[in-house]
Coordinates of N, CA and C in Angstrom, one line a residue:
M1 N -126.3 50.3 45.3 CA -126.8 51.4 44.5 C -128.1 51.0 43.8
H2 N -128.0 49.9 43.2 CA -129.2 49.4 42.4 C -130.4 49.2 43.3
R3 N -130.1 48.7 44.5 CA -131.2 48.4 45.5 C -131.9 49.8 45.9
V4 N -131.1 50.8 46.1 CA -131.6 52.1 46.5 C -132.5 52.6 45.3
A5 N -132.0 52.5 44.1 CA -132.7 53.0 43.0 C -134.0 52.3 42.8
A6 N -134.0 51.0 43.0 CA -135.2 50.1 42.8 C -136.2 50.5 43.9
A7 N -135.7 50.7 45.2 CA -136.6 51.0 46.3 C -137.2 52.4 46.0
L8 N -136.5 53.4 45.5 CA -137.0 54.7 45.2 C -138.0 54.6 44.1
C9 N -137.8 53.8 43.1 CA -138.8 53.7 42.0 C -140.1 53.1 42.5
L10 N -140.0 52.1 43.4 CA -141.2 51.5 44.0 C -141.9 52.5 44.8
A11 N -141.2 53.2 45.6 CA -141.9 54.3 46.4 C -142.6 55.3 45.6
L12 N -142.0 55.7 44.5 CA -142.6 56.7 43.6 C -143.8 56.1 43.0
L13 N -143.8 54.9 42.6 CA -145.0 54.2 42.0 C -146.1 54.1 43.0
A14 N -145.8 53.8 44.2 CA -146.8 53.7 45.2 C -147.5 55.0 45.5
C15 N -146.7 56.1 45.4 CA -147.3 57.4 45.7 C -148.1 58.0 44.5
G16 N -148.1 57.3 43.4 CA -148.8 57.8 42.2 C -150.3 57.9 42.5
A17 N -151.0 58.6 41.7 CA -152.4 58.8 41.8 C -153.1 57.5 41.5
Q18 N -154.1 57.2 42.3 CA -154.9 56.0 42.1 C -155.9 56.2 40.9
P19 N -156.1 55.2 40.1 CA -157.0 55.4 39.0 C -158.4 55.7 39.5
Q20 N -159.0 56.6 38.9 CA -160.4 56.9 39.3 C -161.4 55.9 38.7
T21 N -162.3 55.5 39.5 CA -163.3 54.6 38.9 C -164.5 55.5 38.6
L22 N -165.0 55.4 37.4 CA -166.2 56.1 37.1 C -167.5 55.6 37.7
P23 N -168.3 56.4 38.2 CA -169.6 55.9 38.8 C -170.4 55.3 37.7
D24 N -171.2 54.3 38.1 CA -172.1 53.7 37.1 C -173.3 54.7 36.8
P25 N -173.8 54.6 35.6 CA -174.9 55.4 35.2 C -176.1 55.0 36.1
P26 N -177.0 55.9 36.3 CA -178.2 55.6 37.1 C -179.0 54.4 36.6
R27 N -179.0 54.2 35.3 CA -179.7 53.1 34.7 C -179.2 51.7 35.2
V28 N -178.0 51.7 35.7 CA -177.4 50.4 36.2 C -177.9 50.0 37.6
E29 N -178.4 51.0 38.3 CA -178.9 50.7 39.7 C -180.0 49.7 39.7
A30 N -181.0 49.8 38.8 CA -182.1 48.8 38.9 C -181.6 47.4 38.6
P31 N -180.9 47.1 37.6 CA -180.4 45.8 37.4 C -179.5 45.3 38.5
R32 N -178.7 46.2 39.0 CA -177.8 45.8 40.2 C -178.6 45.4 41.4
A33 N -179.7 46.1 41.6 CA -180.6 45.8 42.7 C -181.3 44.4 42.5
S34 N -181.6 44.2 41.2 CA -182.2 42.9 40.8 C -181.2 41.8 41.0
I35 N -180.0 42.0 40.8 CA -178.9 41.0 41.0 C -178.9 40.6 42.4
T36 N -179.0 41.6 43.3 CA -179.0 41.3 44.7 C -180.2 40.5 45.1
T37 N -181.3 40.9 44.6 CA -182.6 40.2 44.9 C -182.5 38.8 44.4
A38 N -182.0 38.6 43.2 CA -181.9 37.2 42.7 C -181.0 36.4 43.5
R39 N -179.8 37.0 43.9 CA -178.9 36.2 44.7 C -179.5 35.8 46.1
N40 N -180.3 36.7 46.7 CA -181.0 36.3 47.9 C -182.0 35.2 47.7
A41 N -182.7 35.3 46.6 CA -183.7 34.3 46.3 C -183.0 32.9 46.0
I42 N -181.8 33.0 45.4 CA -181.1 31.7 45.1 C -180.6 31.1 46.4
A43 N -180.2 31.9 47.3 CA -179.7 31.4 48.6 C -180.9 30.8 49.4
E44 N -182.0 31.4 49.4 CA -183.2 30.9 50.1 C -183.7 29.6 49.4
T45 N -183.6 29.5 48.1 CA -184.0 28.3 47.4 C -183.1 27.2 47.7
R46 N -181.8 27.5 47.8 CA -180.8 26.4 48.2 C -181.1 25.9 49.6
V47 N -181.5 26.8 50.5 CA -181.8 26.3 51.9 C -183.1 25.5 51.8
A48 N -184.1 25.9 51.1 CA -185.3 25.1 51.0 C -185.0 23.8 50.3
L49 N -184.1 23.7 49.4 CA -183.8 22.4 48.7 C -183.2 21.4 49.7
T50 N -182.3 21.9 50.6 CA -181.7 21.0 51.6 C -182.8 20.5 52.6
R51 N -183.8 21.2 52.8 CA -184.9 20.8 53.7 C -185.9 19.9 53.0
S52 N -185.9 19.9 51.7 CA -187.0 19.2 51.0 C -186.5 18.0 50.2
R53 N -185.4 17.4 50.5 CA -184.9 16.2 49.8 C -185.9 15.1 49.9
G54 N -186.2 14.5 48.7 CA -187.1 13.4 48.7 C -188.6 13.7 48.8
T55 N -188.9 15.0 48.8 CA -190.4 15.4 48.9 C -190.8 15.7 47.5
P56 N -192.1 15.8 47.3 CA -192.7 16.2 45.9 C -192.3 17.6 45.5
Q57 N -191.9 18.5 46.4 CA -191.6 19.8 46.0 C -190.1 19.9 45.6
E58 N -189.4 18.9 45.7 CA -187.9 19.0 45.4 C -187.7 19.3 43.9
V59 N -188.4 18.7 43.0 CA -188.3 19.0 41.6 C -188.6 20.4 41.2
E60 N -189.7 20.9 41.8 CA -190.1 22.3 41.6 C -189.0 23.2 42.1
L61 N -188.4 22.9 43.2 CA -187.4 23.8 43.7 C -186.1 23.8 42.8
W62 N -185.8 22.7 42.3 CA -184.6 22.6 41.3 C -184.9 23.5 40.1
V63 N -186.1 23.4 39.6 CA -186.5 24.2 38.4 C -186.5 25.7 38.8
R64 N -187.0 26.0 40.0 CA -187.0 27.4 40.5 C -185.6 27.9 40.6
L65 N -184.7 27.1 41.1 CA -183.3 27.5 41.3 C -182.7 27.8 39.9
A66 N -182.9 27.0 39.0 CA -182.4 27.2 37.6 C -183.0 28.5 37.0
V67 N -184.2 28.7 37.2 CA -184.9 30.0 36.7 C -184.2 31.2 37.3
L68 N -184.0 31.1 38.7 CA -183.3 32.3 39.3 C -181.9 32.5 38.9
I69 N -181.2 31.4 38.6 CA -179.8 31.6 38.2 C -179.8 32.2 36.8
G70 N -180.7 31.7 35.9 CA -180.8 32.3 34.6 C -181.2 33.8 34.6
E71 N -182.1 34.1 35.6 CA -182.5 35.5 35.8 C -181.3 36.4 36.2
E72 N -180.5 35.9 37.1 CA -179.3 36.7 37.6 C -178.4 36.9 36.4
A73 N -178.2 35.9 35.5 CA -177.4 36.0 34.4 C -177.9 37.2 33.4
R74 N -179.2 37.2 33.3 CA -179.8 38.3 32.4 C -179.5 39.7 33.0
Y75 N -179.6 39.8 34.3 CA -179.4 41.1 35.0 C -177.9 41.5 34.8
H76 N -177.0 40.5 34.9 CA -175.6 40.8 34.7 C -175.4 41.3 33.2
Y77 N -176.1 40.7 32.3 CA -175.9 41.1 30.9 C -176.5 42.5 30.7
Q78 N -177.6 42.9 31.4 CA -178.2 44.2 31.3 C -177.2 45.2 31.8
V79 N -176.5 44.9 33.0 CA -175.5 45.9 33.5 C -174.4 46.1 32.5
A80 N -173.9 45.0 31.9 CA -172.8 45.1 31.0 C -173.2 45.9 29.8
K81 N -174.5 45.7 29.3 CA -175.0 46.4 28.1 C -175.1 47.9 28.4
V82 N -175.5 48.3 29.6 CA -175.6 49.7 29.9 C -174.2 50.3 30.0
R83 N -173.3 49.6 30.6 CA -171.9 50.1 30.8 C -171.2 50.3 29.5
E84 N -171.4 49.3 28.6 CA -170.7 49.3 27.3 C -171.4 50.1 26.2
G85 N -172.6 50.5 26.4 CA -173.3 51.3 25.4 C -173.9 50.4 24.3
D86 N -173.7 50.8 23.1 CA -174.3 50.0 22.0 C -173.3 49.1 21.3
A87 N -172.4 48.5 22.1 CA -171.5 47.5 21.6 C -172.3 46.3 21.0
K88 N -171.8 45.9 19.8 CA -172.5 44.8 19.1 C -172.4 43.5 19.9
A89 N -171.2 43.1 20.3 CA -170.9 41.9 21.0 C -170.4 42.2 22.3
L90 N -171.0 41.6 23.3 CA -170.6 41.8 24.7 C -170.0 40.5 25.2
H91 N -168.8 40.6 25.8 CA -168.2 39.4 26.4 C -168.3 39.5 27.9
V92 N -169.3 38.7 28.5 CA -169.6 38.8 29.9 C -169.4 37.4 30.4
P93 N -168.2 37.0 30.9 CA -168.0 35.6 31.4 C -169.0 35.1 32.4
Q94 N -169.3 36.0 33.3 CA -170.2 35.6 34.4 C -171.6 35.2 33.9
V95 N -172.0 35.7 32.8 CA -173.3 35.3 32.2 C -173.2 33.9 31.7
R96 N -172.1 33.6 31.0 CA -171.9 32.2 30.5 C -171.8 31.2 31.6
V97 N -171.2 31.5 32.7 CA -171.0 30.6 33.8 C -172.4 30.4 34.4
L98 N -173.2 31.4 34.7 CA -174.5 31.3 35.3 C -175.4 30.5 34.4
K99 N -175.4 30.8 33.1 CA -176.3 30.1 32.2 C -175.9 28.7 32.1
G100 N -174.6 28.4 32.2 CA -174.2 27.0 32.2 C -174.7 26.2 33.4
Q101 N -174.7 26.9 34.5 CA -175.3 26.3 35.8 C -176.8 26.0 35.6
A102 N -177.5 27.0 35.0 CA -178.9 26.8 34.8 C -179.2 25.6 33.9
I103 N -178.4 25.5 32.8 CA -178.6 24.4 31.9 C -178.3 23.1 32.5
E104 N -177.3 23.0 33.4 CA -177.0 21.8 34.1 C -178.2 21.4 35.0
L105 N -178.8 22.4 35.7 CA -179.9 22.1 36.5 C -181.1 21.6 35.8
Y106 N -181.4 22.3 34.6 CA -182.6 21.8 33.8 C -182.3 20.4 33.3
T107 N -181.1 20.2 32.8 CA -180.7 18.8 32.3 C -180.9 17.8 33.4
R108 N -180.5 18.1 34.6 CA -180.7 17.2 35.8 C -182.1 16.9 36.0
V109 N -183.0 17.9 36.0 CA -184.4 17.7 36.2 C -185.0 16.7 35.2
V110 N -184.6 17.0 33.9 CA -185.1 16.1 32.8 C -184.6 14.7 33.0
R111 N -183.4 14.5 33.4 CA -182.7 13.2 33.5 C -183.2 12.5 34.7
D112 N -183.3 13.1 35.9 CA -183.5 12.5 37.2 C -185.0 12.3 37.5
W113 N -185.9 13.1 36.9 CA -187.3 13.1 37.2 C -188.1 13.1 35.9
P114 N -187.9 12.1 35.0 CA -188.6 12.2 33.7 C -190.1 12.2 33.8
E115 N -190.7 11.7 34.8 CA -192.2 11.7 34.9 C -192.8 12.9 35.6
S116 N -191.9 13.8 36.0 CA -192.4 15.0 36.8 C -193.2 15.9 35.8
P117 N -194.2 16.6 36.4 CA -194.9 17.6 35.6 C -194.1 18.8 35.3
Q118 N -192.9 18.9 35.9 CA -192.0 20.1 35.7 C -191.1 19.9 34.5
V119 N -191.1 18.7 34.0 CA -190.2 18.4 32.8 C -190.5 19.3 31.6
P120 N -191.7 19.4 31.2 CA -192.0 20.3 30.0 C -191.4 21.7 30.2
R121 N -191.6 22.3 31.4 CA -191.1 23.6 31.7 C -189.6 23.6 31.7
A122 N -189.0 22.6 32.2 CA -187.5 22.5 32.3 C -187.0 22.4 30.8
L123 N -187.6 21.6 30.0 CA -187.2 21.5 28.6 C -187.3 22.8 27.8
F124 N -188.5 23.5 28.1 CA -188.7 24.8 27.4 C -187.6 25.8 27.9
N125 N -187.4 25.9 29.2 CA -186.4 26.9 29.7 C -185.0 26.5 29.3
L126 N -184.7 25.2 29.2 CA -183.4 24.7 28.7 C -183.2 25.2 27.3
G127 N -184.2 25.1 26.5 CA -184.1 25.6 25.1 C -183.8 27.1 25.1
Q128 N -184.5 27.9 25.9 CA -184.3 29.3 25.9 C -182.9 29.7 26.4
E129 N -182.4 29.0 27.4 CA -181.1 29.3 27.9 C -180.0 29.0 26.8
Q130 N -180.2 27.9 26.1 CA -179.3 27.5 25.0 C -179.4 28.5 23.9
R131 N -180.6 29.0 23.6 CA -180.8 30.0 22.5 C -180.0 31.3 22.9
E132 N -180.1 31.7 24.2 CA -179.4 32.9 24.6 C -177.9 32.8 24.6
L133 N -177.4 31.6 24.7 CA -176.0 31.3 24.5 C -175.5 31.1 23.1
G134 N -176.5 31.0 22.2 CA -176.2 30.9 20.8 C -176.0 29.4 20.3
D135 N -176.4 28.5 21.2 CA -176.2 27.0 20.9 C -177.5 26.6 20.3
Y136 N -177.7 26.9 19.0 CA -179.0 26.6 18.3 C -179.3 25.1 18.1
P137 N -178.3 24.3 17.8 CA -178.6 22.9 17.7 C -179.1 22.2 19.0
A138 N -178.5 22.6 20.1 CA -178.9 22.1 21.4 C -180.3 22.6 21.7
M139 N -180.6 23.9 21.4 CA -181.9 24.5 21.6 C -183.0 23.7 20.8
R140 N -182.7 23.4 19.5 CA -183.6 22.7 18.7 C -183.9 21.3 19.3
A141 N -182.8 20.6 19.8 CA -183.0 19.3 20.3 C -183.9 19.3 21.6
A142 N -183.6 20.3 22.4 CA -184.4 20.4 23.7 C -185.9 20.7 23.3
L143 N -186.1 21.6 22.4 CA -187.5 21.9 22.1 C -188.2 20.8 21.3
Q144 N -187.4 20.1 20.5 CA -188.0 18.9 19.8 C -188.4 17.8 20.8
T145 N -187.5 17.6 21.8 CA -187.9 16.6 22.9 C -189.2 17.1 23.6
L146 N -189.3 18.3 23.8 CA -190.6 18.8 24.4 C -191.8 18.5 23.6
V147 N -191.7 18.8 22.3 CA -192.8 18.6 21.4 C -193.0 17.1 21.2
D148 N -192.0 16.2 21.1 CA -192.2 14.8 20.9 C -192.7 14.1 22.2
D149 N -192.2 14.5 23.4 CA -192.6 13.8 24.6 C -193.8 14.4 25.3
H150 N -194.1 15.6 25.0 CA -195.2 16.3 25.7 C -196.0 17.1 24.7
P151 N -196.6 16.5 23.7 CA -197.3 17.2 22.6 C -198.5 18.0 23.1
Q152 N -199.2 17.6 24.2 CA -200.4 18.2 24.7 C -200.1 19.4 25.6
H153 N -198.9 19.5 26.0 CA -198.5 20.6 27.0 C -198.6 22.0 26.2
P154 N -199.1 23.0 26.9 CA -199.2 24.3 26.3 C -197.8 24.9 25.8
L155 N -196.7 24.5 26.4 CA -195.4 25.0 26.0 C -195.0 24.3 24.7
A156 N -195.5 23.2 24.4 CA -195.1 22.5 23.1 C -195.6 23.3 21.9
A157 N -196.6 24.1 22.1 CA -197.1 24.8 20.9 C -196.1 25.8 20.5

């Protein structure tokens, strides 16, 4: 008897109305299209990286990959902001993950190619990503390294 009742309950639950998903506001379409564009650019950059190992362009491609990943994170944040309205604090885990990946790539460029002309840009962008995550001490350290190691670079100003 209990099995019949349990089966009947499961059948009734399965027949219930599916929750309706609300369509995204039209303002979400532009950032969502930008996410797709960024993902395509990331995929193309990864392909280019596999072809350029050991070439002078490799460092520039790593920086470009980090820029694109950070850009995708910003688009995800924009989508969440439009969906949530004027919420003071947004919790978007995907943004944290993508920004963490970008920070790792910038750190790798600074560590593995310290003499590259891309290092000042990597340090500056590293500081910006850390600022957007709220890690102000790490941001200050990255920007101080930029100022100390590359004082003549325009980004040091």
